[in-house]
Amino acid sequence: IHSVQGSESEFIKLDLNTAITLANRWNTDLKRADIDLQSDAISVDSAQQAYYPNLSLSGSGSSRWSDSGAGSADMGINDDDFTESMSMKLSSSYTLFDGFARQSELASSEASLIATEFSGKQTLNSVVWQVANVFLRATAAQAQIQVQEENLLAQQKLLDQITAFYDAGKRPVADLYQQQAEMASAEYSLITTRHNYELLIISLLEAIGLPPDTVVDLDGSSPDDQVRGLHGAIPDESTAVSQALENRSDYQATRQNIVAARENLRISQSGNWPTVSLSADAGSSWNSSSTDSFGDQFGSNNPYASVGISISLPVFNRHATRNSTLSSELQIRRLELQLQD
């Protein structure tokens, strides 16, 4: 890419392979596909982290004053009316059973990640097809401009000849008018072809991801030479269908989305199961009202630890589980229809 002298625009010489390479780098659809892939990878990591227990450290401190009715003359407060306290606690919890929600969440996020990878490939295929399609149409329009320019030049020469014959009285005025009409038609065809070419260049820049003020010089080689080798032999019908089912990224992505949707259904159904959690706490405290020292209270007298198991059984959640399950089933049906299409 080169800057045009005296202009902020960019100049770029393009052949088909260069156009596709630049699209891989700058096309915004491909950038969004990469962001989606990173986002799904984070979701997989979050689902994996759900299998680990959490751990938190908390502490608190307070000062309390109470009016006992007896105090010094100047302040009306006695030092014995102040009480200070401090406590610290380390706590942890771990979900032992949640109706298989964690397993399904991990499986769903992994399937979604695979589906996003296939969707990214499909986006890449679409971008390559779009760039190649517009590029070849633009090169064809470029060639048509040359043809129209040569045709206009020929019509101009013919008009000059007919005009000379008319001035000499050897051709009727109808021939002159007819050639003038042909000349105007050739000019219009050239203008139309140039306009179509400019529109195709704008579409090509948009597909690649370049700014619209980029100055483009297309490779003038034959389109057949540029696309040669981009595709192999065309298979027969049965082979083509089997290859499509195996290789088409949109088909594979939809299959993985169905897997993720079925796991999401299991997540919804997990609301019918009880939740079993294990929790553990350990801590200590200190209070100034005690005659024992800080070290004795915090280190010997007040430390505590507890371990417990809690079970939560759903009884009624305003049909949240039922509605979530129905929504998941509808999503599966929607994706199955998409796969069929």
CSV table of C-alpha atoms in Angstrom, one decimal:
chain,number,residue,atom,x,y,z
A,1,ILE,CA,0.0,0.0,0.0
A,2,HIS,CA,1.3,3.4,-0.9
A,3,SER,CA,0.1,6.9,-0.1
A,4,VAL,CA,-0.9,8.9,-3.1
A,5,GLN,CA,1.3,12.0,-3.5
A,6,GLY,CA,-0.5,15.1,-2.3
A,7,SER,CA,-3.4,13.2,-0.9
A,8,GLU,CA,-4.4,11.4,2.3
A,9,SER,CA,-5.8,8.5,0.2
A,10,GLU,CA,-4.1,5.2,-0.1
A,11,PHE,CA,-3.0,3.5,-3.3
A,12,ILE,CA,-3.0,-0.2,-3.6
A,13,LYS,CA,-2.4,-2.6,-6.5
A,14,LEU,CA,-4.7,-5.6,-6.3
A,15,ASP,CA,-4.8,-9.0,-7.7
A,16,LEU,CA,-7.2,-11.7,-6.5
A,17,ASN,CA,-4.9,-13.3,-4.0
A,18,THR,CA,-3.8,-10.0,-2.5
A,19,ALA,CA,-7.4,-8.9,-2.2
A,20,ILE,CA,-8.3,-12.1,-0.2
A,21,THR,CA,-5.1,-11.8,1.9
A,22,LEU,CA,-6.0,-8.2,2.9
A,23,ALA,CA,-9.6,-9.2,3.6
A,24,ASN,CA,-8.3,-11.8,6.1
A,25,ARG,CA,-6.5,-9.1,7.9
A,26,TRP,CA,-9.0,-6.2,7.8
A,27,ASN,CA,-12.5,-7.5,7.2
A,28,THR,CA,-14.7,-6.5,10.2
A,29,ASP,CA,-16.9,-9.6,10.0
A,30,LEU,CA,-13.8,-11.8,10.5
A,31,LYS,CA,-12.7,-9.6,13.4
A,32,ARG,CA,-16.1,-10.0,15.0
A,33,ALA,CA,-15.9,-13.8,14.5
A,34,ASP,CA,-12.5,-13.8,16.3
A,35,ILE,CA,-14.0,-11.8,19.2
A,36,ASP,CA,-16.9,-14.3,19.4
A,37,LEU,CA,-14.4,-17.1,19.6
A,38,GLN,CA,-12.5,-15.5,22.4
A,39,SER,CA,-15.8,-14.8,24.3
A,40,ASP,CA,-16.8,-18.5,24.0
A,41,ALA,CA,-13.4,-19.6,25.2
A,42,ILE,CA,-13.9,-17.4,28.3
A,43,SER,CA,-17.3,-19.1,28.8
A,44,VAL,CA,-15.6,-22.5,28.7
A,45,ASP,CA,-13.0,-21.4,31.3
A,46,SER,CA,-15.8,-20.1,33.5
A,47,ALA,CA,-17.6,-23.4,33.3
A,48,GLN,CA,-14.4,-25.3,34.2
A,49,GLN,CA,-13.8,-23.0,37.2
A,50,ALA,CA,-17.3,-23.9,38.6
A,51,TYR,CA,-15.9,-27.2,39.7
A,52,TYR,CA,-13.5,-25.5,42.2
A,53,PRO,CA,-14.6,-24.3,45.6
A,54,ASN,CA,-14.6,-20.7,46.5
A,55,LEU,CA,-12.6,-19.1,49.3
A,56,SER,CA,-13.1,-15.8,50.9
A,57,LEU,CA,-11.5,-13.9,53.8
A,58,SER,CA,-13.5,-11.3,55.8
A,59,GLY,CA,-12.9,-9.2,58.8
A,60,SER,CA,-14.7,-6.6,60.8
A,61,GLY,CA,-14.0,-4.1,63.6
A,62,SER,CA,-16.1,-1.8,65.7
A,63,SER,CA,-16.0,0.7,68.6
A,64,ARG,CA,-19.0,1.0,70.9
A,65,TRP,CA,-19.7,3.7,73.5
A,66,SER,CA,-22.6,3.5,76.0
A,67,ASP,CA,-23.6,6.2,78.5
A,68,SER,CA,-23.4,4.7,82.0
A,69,GLY,CA,-24.4,7.9,83.8
A,70,ALA,CA,-21.0,8.4,85.5
A,71,GLY,CA,-18.1,10.1,83.8
A,72,SER,CA,-15.5,12.8,84.2
A,73,ALA,CA,-16.6,16.4,84.8
A,74,ASP,CA,-15.2,17.8,81.6
A,75,MET,CA,-16.3,15.1,79.2
A,76,GLY,CA,-19.0,13.2,81.0
A,77,ILE,CA,-17.5,10.0,79.6
A,78,ASN,CA,-15.7,7.2,81.3
A,79,ASP,CA,-13.1,5.1,79.6
A,80,ASP,CA,-14.9,2.0,80.8
A,81,ASP,CA,-17.9,2.9,78.6
A,82,PHE,CA,-15.8,2.2,75.4
A,83,THR,CA,-15.8,-1.3,74.0
A,84,GLU,CA,-13.8,-2.3,71.0
A,85,SER,CA,-14.0,-5.6,69.1
A,86,MET,CA,-12.5,-7.2,66.0
A,87,SER,CA,-13.1,-10.5,64.2
A,88,MET,CA,-11.7,-12.3,61.1
A,89,LYS,CA,-13.2,-15.3,59.2
A,90,LEU,CA,-12.0,-17.6,56.4
A,91,SER,CA,-14.9,-19.3,54.7
A,92,SER,CA,-15.3,-21.7,51.8
A,93,SER,CA,-18.1,-23.5,50.0
A,94,TYR,CA,-18.3,-26.2,47.4
A,95,THR,CA,-21.3,-27.5,45.5
A,96,LEU,CA,-21.5,-31.3,45.8
A,97,PHE,CA,-24.6,-31.7,43.6
A,98,ASP,CA,-26.7,-29.3,41.5
A,99,GLY,CA,-28.8,-31.5,39.3
A,100,PHE,CA,-26.0,-32.0,36.8
A,101,ALA,CA,-26.1,-28.3,35.9
A,102,ARG,CA,-22.3,-27.8,36.0
A,103,GLN,CA,-21.7,-30.8,33.8
A,104,SER,CA,-24.2,-29.5,31.3
A,105,GLU,CA,-22.9,-26.0,31.5
A,106,LEU,CA,-19.4,-27.2,30.6
A,107,ALA,CA,-20.6,-29.4,27.8
A,108,SER,CA,-22.8,-26.6,26.4
A,109,SER,CA,-20.0,-24.0,26.5
A,110,GLU,CA,-17.6,-26.5,24.8
A,111,ALA,CA,-20.2,-27.2,22.1
A,112,SER,CA,-20.8,-23.5,21.6
A,113,LEU,CA,-17.1,-22.9,21.2
A,114,ILE,CA,-16.8,-25.6,18.5
A,115,ALA,CA,-19.9,-24.1,16.8
A,116,THR,CA,-18.3,-20.7,16.9
A,117,GLU,CA,-15.2,-22.1,15.3
A,118,PHE,CA,-17.2,-23.5,12.5
A,119,SER,CA,-19.1,-20.2,12.2
A,120,GLY,CA,-15.8,-18.4,11.9
A,121,LYS,CA,-14.8,-20.7,9.1
A,122,GLN,CA,-18.1,-20.1,7.4
A,123,THR,CA,-17.6,-16.3,7.8
A,124,LEU,CA,-14.2,-16.7,6.2
A,125,ASN,CA,-15.6,-18.7,3.3
A,126,SER,CA,-18.3,-16.0,2.8
A,127,VAL,CA,-15.8,-13.2,2.8
A,128,VAL,CA,-13.5,-15.0,0.4
A,129,TRP,CA,-16.4,-15.7,-1.9
A,130,GLN,CA,-17.7,-12.1,-1.7
A,131,VAL,CA,-14.2,-10.6,-2.3
A,132,ALA,CA,-13.5,-13.0,-5.3
A,133,ASN,CA,-17.0,-12.4,-6.8
A,134,VAL,CA,-16.8,-8.6,-6.6
A,135,PHE,CA,-13.1,-8.6,-7.7
A,136,LEU,CA,-13.9,-10.7,-10.9
A,137,ARG,CA,-16.9,-8.5,-11.7
A,138,ALA,CA,-14.7,-5.4,-11.3
A,139,THR,CA,-12.0,-6.8,-13.6
A,140,ALA,CA,-14.7,-7.6,-16.1
A,141,ALA,CA,-16.0,-4.1,-15.9
A,142,GLN,CA,-12.5,-2.8,-16.3
A,143,ALA,CA,-12.1,-4.7,-19.5
A,144,GLN,CA,-15.5,-3.5,-20.7
A,145,ILE,CA,-14.3,0.1,-20.2
A,146,GLN,CA,-11.5,-0.5,-22.6
A,147,VAL,CA,-13.9,-2.0,-25.1
A,148,GLN,CA,-16.3,0.9,-24.7
A,149,GLU,CA,-13.5,3.4,-25.1
A,150,GLU,CA,-12.4,1.7,-28.3
A,151,ASN,CA,-16.0,1.6,-29.5
A,152,LEU,CA,-16.4,5.3,-28.8
A,153,LEU,CA,-13.2,6.1,-30.6
A,154,ALA,CA,-14.4,4.1,-33.7
A,155,GLN,CA,-17.8,5.9,-33.6
A,156,GLN,CA,-16.0,9.2,-33.4
A,157,LYS,CA,-13.9,8.4,-36.5
A,158,LEU,CA,-17.0,7.2,-38.3
A,159,LEU,CA,-18.9,10.4,-37.3
A,160,ASP,CA,-16.0,12.5,-38.7
A,161,GLN,CA,-16.1,10.6,-42.0
A,162,ILE,CA,-19.9,10.9,-42.4
A,163,THR,CA,-19.7,14.6,-41.5
A,164,ALA,CA,-17.1,15.1,-44.2
A,165,PHE,CA,-19.2,13.2,-46.7
A,166,TYR,CA,-22.3,15.3,-45.6
A,167,ASP,CA,-20.5,18.5,-46.0
A,168,ALA,CA,-19.4,17.4,-49.5
A,169,GLY,CA,-23.0,16.6,-50.3
A,170,LYS,CA,-22.5,12.9,-50.7
A,171,ARG,CA,-24.4,11.6,-47.7
A,172,PRO,CA,-27.9,12.6,-46.6
A,173,VAL,CA,-28.6,14.3,-43.3
A,174,ALA,CA,-30.3,11.2,-42.0
A,175,ASP,CA,-27.0,9.4,-42.0
A,176,LEU,CA,-25.4,12.2,-40.0
A,177,TYR,CA,-28.2,12.2,-37.4
A,178,GLN,CA,-28.0,8.4,-37.2
A,179,GLN,CA,-24.3,8.4,-36.5
A,180,GLN,CA,-24.7,11.2,-34.0
A,181,ALA,CA,-27.2,9.0,-32.2
A,182,GLU,CA,-24.7,6.1,-32.3
A,183,MET,CA,-22.0,8.4,-30.9
A,184,ALA,CA,-24.3,9.5,-28.0
A,185,SER,CA,-25.2,5.8,-27.3
A,186,ALA,CA,-21.5,4.9,-27.2
A,187,GLU,CA,-20.8,7.8,-24.8
A,188,TYR,CA,-23.6,6.7,-22.6
A,189,SER,CA,-22.4,3.1,-22.6
A,190,LEU,CA,-18.9,4.2,-21.5
A,191,ILE,CA,-20.3,6.4,-18.7
A,192,THR,CA,-22.5,3.5,-17.5
A,193,THR,CA,-19.7,1.0,-17.6
A,194,ARG,CA,-17.4,3.4,-15.7
A,195,HIS,CA,-20.1,4.1,-13.1
A,196,ASN,CA,-20.6,0.3,-12.6
A,197,TYR,CA,-16.9,-0.2,-12.2
A,198,GLU,CA,-16.7,2.5,-9.5
A,199,LEU,CA,-19.5,0.9,-7.6
A,200,LEU,CA,-17.8,-2.5,-7.8
A,201,ILE,CA,-14.6,-0.9,-6.5
A,202,ILE,CA,-16.5,0.5,-3.5
A,203,SER,CA,-18.1,-2.9,-2.9
A,204,LEU,CA,-14.6,-4.5,-3.1
A,205,LEU,CA,-13.1,-2.1,-0.6
A,206,GLU,CA,-16.0,-2.7,1.7
A,207,ALA,CA,-15.6,-6.4,1.5
A,208,ILE,CA,-11.9,-6.2,2.2
A,209,GLY,CA,-12.3,-3.7,5.0
A,210,LEU,CA,-10.4,-0.8,3.4
A,211,PRO,CA,-11.5,2.8,3.6
A,212,PRO,CA,-13.6,4.0,0.6
A,213,ASP,CA,-11.1,6.7,-0.5
A,214,THR,CA,-8.4,4.0,-1.2
A,215,VAL,CA,-7.2,4.3,-4.8
A,216,VAL,CA,-7.2,0.8,-6.4
A,217,ASP,CA,-5.4,-0.5,-9.5
A,218,LEU,CA,-6.7,-3.9,-10.4
A,219,ASP,CA,-4.4,-6.5,-11.9
A,220,GLY,CA,-5.4,-6.7,-15.6
A,221,SER,CA,-4.6,-10.3,-16.1
A,222,SER,CA,-7.3,-12.7,-17.2
A,223,PRO,CA,-9.8,-13.7,-14.5
A,224,ASP,CA,-9.5,-17.3,-15.6
A,225,ASP,CA,-5.8,-17.2,-14.9
A,226,GLN,CA,-6.4,-15.8,-11.4
A,227,VAL,CA,-9.1,-18.3,-10.3
A,228,ARG,CA,-7.3,-21.3,-11.8
A,229,GLY,CA,-6.3,-23.6,-9.0
A,230,LEU,CA,-8.7,-22.2,-6.5
A,231,HIS,CA,-11.1,-25.1,-6.9
A,232,GLY,CA,-10.7,-28.8,-7.9
A,233,ALA,CA,-12.7,-31.0,-10.1
A,234,ILE,CA,-16.5,-30.8,-9.6
A,235,PRO,CA,-17.7,-34.1,-8.0
A,236,ASP,CA,-20.9,-36.0,-8.9
A,237,GLU,CA,-24.1,-35.4,-7.0
A,238,SER,CA,-23.8,-38.0,-4.3
A,239,THR,CA,-20.2,-37.2,-3.6
A,240,ALA,CA,-21.0,-33.5,-3.5
A,241,VAL,CA,-23.8,-34.0,-0.9
A,242,SER,CA,-21.5,-36.2,1.3
A,243,GLN,CA,-18.7,-33.6,1.1
A,244,ALA,CA,-21.1,-30.8,1.9
A,245,LEU,CA,-22.4,-32.6,5.0
A,246,GLU,CA,-18.8,-33.2,6.1
A,247,ASN,CA,-17.2,-29.9,5.1
A,248,ARG,CA,-19.8,-27.1,5.2
A,249,SER,CA,-19.1,-25.0,8.2
A,250,ASP,CA,-22.6,-23.7,8.7
A,251,TYR,CA,-24.0,-27.2,8.8
A,252,GLN,CA,-21.4,-28.4,11.3
A,253,ALA,CA,-21.9,-25.2,13.4
A,254,THR,CA,-25.7,-25.8,13.6
A,255,ARG,CA,-25.1,-29.4,14.7
A,256,GLN,CA,-22.9,-28.2,17.5
A,257,ASN,CA,-25.5,-25.5,18.4
A,258,ILE,CA,-28.0,-28.3,18.8
A,259,VAL,CA,-25.7,-30.2,21.1
A,260,ALA,CA,-25.3,-27.0,23.2
A,261,ALA,CA,-29.1,-26.5,23.2
A,262,ARG,CA,-29.7,-30.0,24.5
A,263,GLU,CA,-27.2,-29.4,27.3
A,264,ASN,CA,-29.0,-26.1,28.1
A,265,LEU,CA,-32.2,-28.1,28.3
A,266,ARG,CA,-30.5,-30.3,31.0
A,267,ILE,CA,-29.5,-27.1,32.8
A,268,SER,CA,-33.1,-25.9,32.8
A,269,GLN,CA,-34.2,-29.3,34.1
A,270,SER,CA,-31.7,-29.2,36.9
A,271,GLY,CA,-34.1,-26.9,38.7
A,272,ASN,CA,-36.2,-29.9,39.6
A,273,TRP,CA,-33.3,-31.5,41.5
A,274,PRO,CA,-32.1,-30.6,45.0
A,275,THR,CA,-28.9,-28.7,45.5
A,276,VAL,CA,-26.3,-30.1,48.0
A,277,SER,CA,-23.5,-27.8,49.2
A,278,LEU,CA,-20.6,-28.2,51.6
A,279,SER,CA,-19.4,-25.2,53.6
A,280,ALA,CA,-16.6,-24.6,56.0
A,281,ASP,CA,-15.8,-21.6,58.2
A,282,ALA,CA,-12.8,-20.8,60.5
A,283,GLY,CA,-12.1,-17.6,62.4
A,284,SER,CA,-11.5,-15.8,65.7
A,285,SER,CA,-12.3,-12.6,67.5
A,286,TRP,CA,-11.1,-10.1,70.1
A,287,ASN,CA,-13.1,-7.9,72.5
A,288,SER,CA,-11.6,-5.1,74.7
A,289,SER,CA,-14.2,-5.8,77.5
A,290,SER,CA,-12.4,-9.1,78.2
A,291,THR,CA,-9.5,-9.1,80.7
A,292,ASP,CA,-7.5,-11.5,78.5
A,293,SER,CA,-4.9,-10.2,76.2
A,294,PHE,CA,-5.3,-9.8,72.5
A,295,GLY,CA,-3.0,-12.8,71.8
A,296,ASP,CA,-4.9,-15.1,74.3
A,297,GLN,CA,-8.3,-14.1,72.9
A,298,PHE,CA,-7.4,-14.3,69.2
A,299,GLY,CA,-5.0,-17.2,69.4
A,300,SER,CA,-6.3,-19.4,72.2
A,301,ASN,CA,-9.7,-18.6,73.6
A,302,ASN,CA,-11.9,-17.5,70.6
A,303,PRO,CA,-10.8,-19.5,67.5
A,304,TYR,CA,-13.6,-21.6,66.0
A,305,ALA,CA,-14.2,-23.8,63.0
A,306,SER,CA,-17.3,-25.3,61.5
A,307,VAL,CA,-18.2,-27.6,58.7
A,308,GLY,CA,-21.7,-28.2,57.4
A,309,ILE,CA,-23.8,-29.6,54.6
A,310,SER,CA,-26.9,-27.8,53.3
A,311,ILE,CA,-29.6,-29.3,51.1
A,312,SER,CA,-32.0,-27.1,49.1
A,313,LEU,CA,-35.1,-28.8,47.7
A,314,PRO,CA,-37.1,-26.7,45.2
A,315,VAL,CA,-40.8,-26.7,46.0
A,316,PHE,CA,-42.3,-23.8,44.0
A,317,ASN,CA,-40.4,-21.3,42.0
A,318,ARG,CA,-43.3,-19.7,40.1
A,319,HIS,CA,-42.9,-22.1,37.1
A,320,ALA,CA,-39.4,-20.7,36.4
A,321,THR,CA,-38.0,-24.2,35.8
A,322,ARG,CA,-41.0,-25.3,33.6
A,323,ASN,CA,-40.8,-22.1,31.5
A,324,SER,CA,-37.1,-22.4,31.1
A,325,THR,CA,-37.4,-26.0,30.0
A,326,LEU,CA,-40.1,-25.2,27.5
A,327,SER,CA,-38.0,-22.4,26.1
A,328,SER,CA,-35.0,-24.7,25.7
A,329,GLU,CA,-37.1,-27.3,23.9
A,330,LEU,CA,-38.4,-24.7,21.5
A,331,GLN,CA,-34.8,-23.6,20.8
A,332,ILE,CA,-33.8,-27.2,20.0
A,333,ARG,CA,-36.7,-27.4,17.6
A,334,ARG,CA,-35.7,-24.1,16.0
A,335,LEU,CA,-32.2,-25.3,15.5
A,336,GLU,CA,-33.3,-28.7,14.1
A,337,LEU,CA,-35.3,-26.8,11.4
A,338,GLN,CA,-32.3,-24.7,10.7
A,339,LEU,CA,-30.2,-27.9,10.3
A,340,GLN,CA,-32.9,-29.3,8.0
A,341,ASP,CA,-32.7,-26.2,5.8
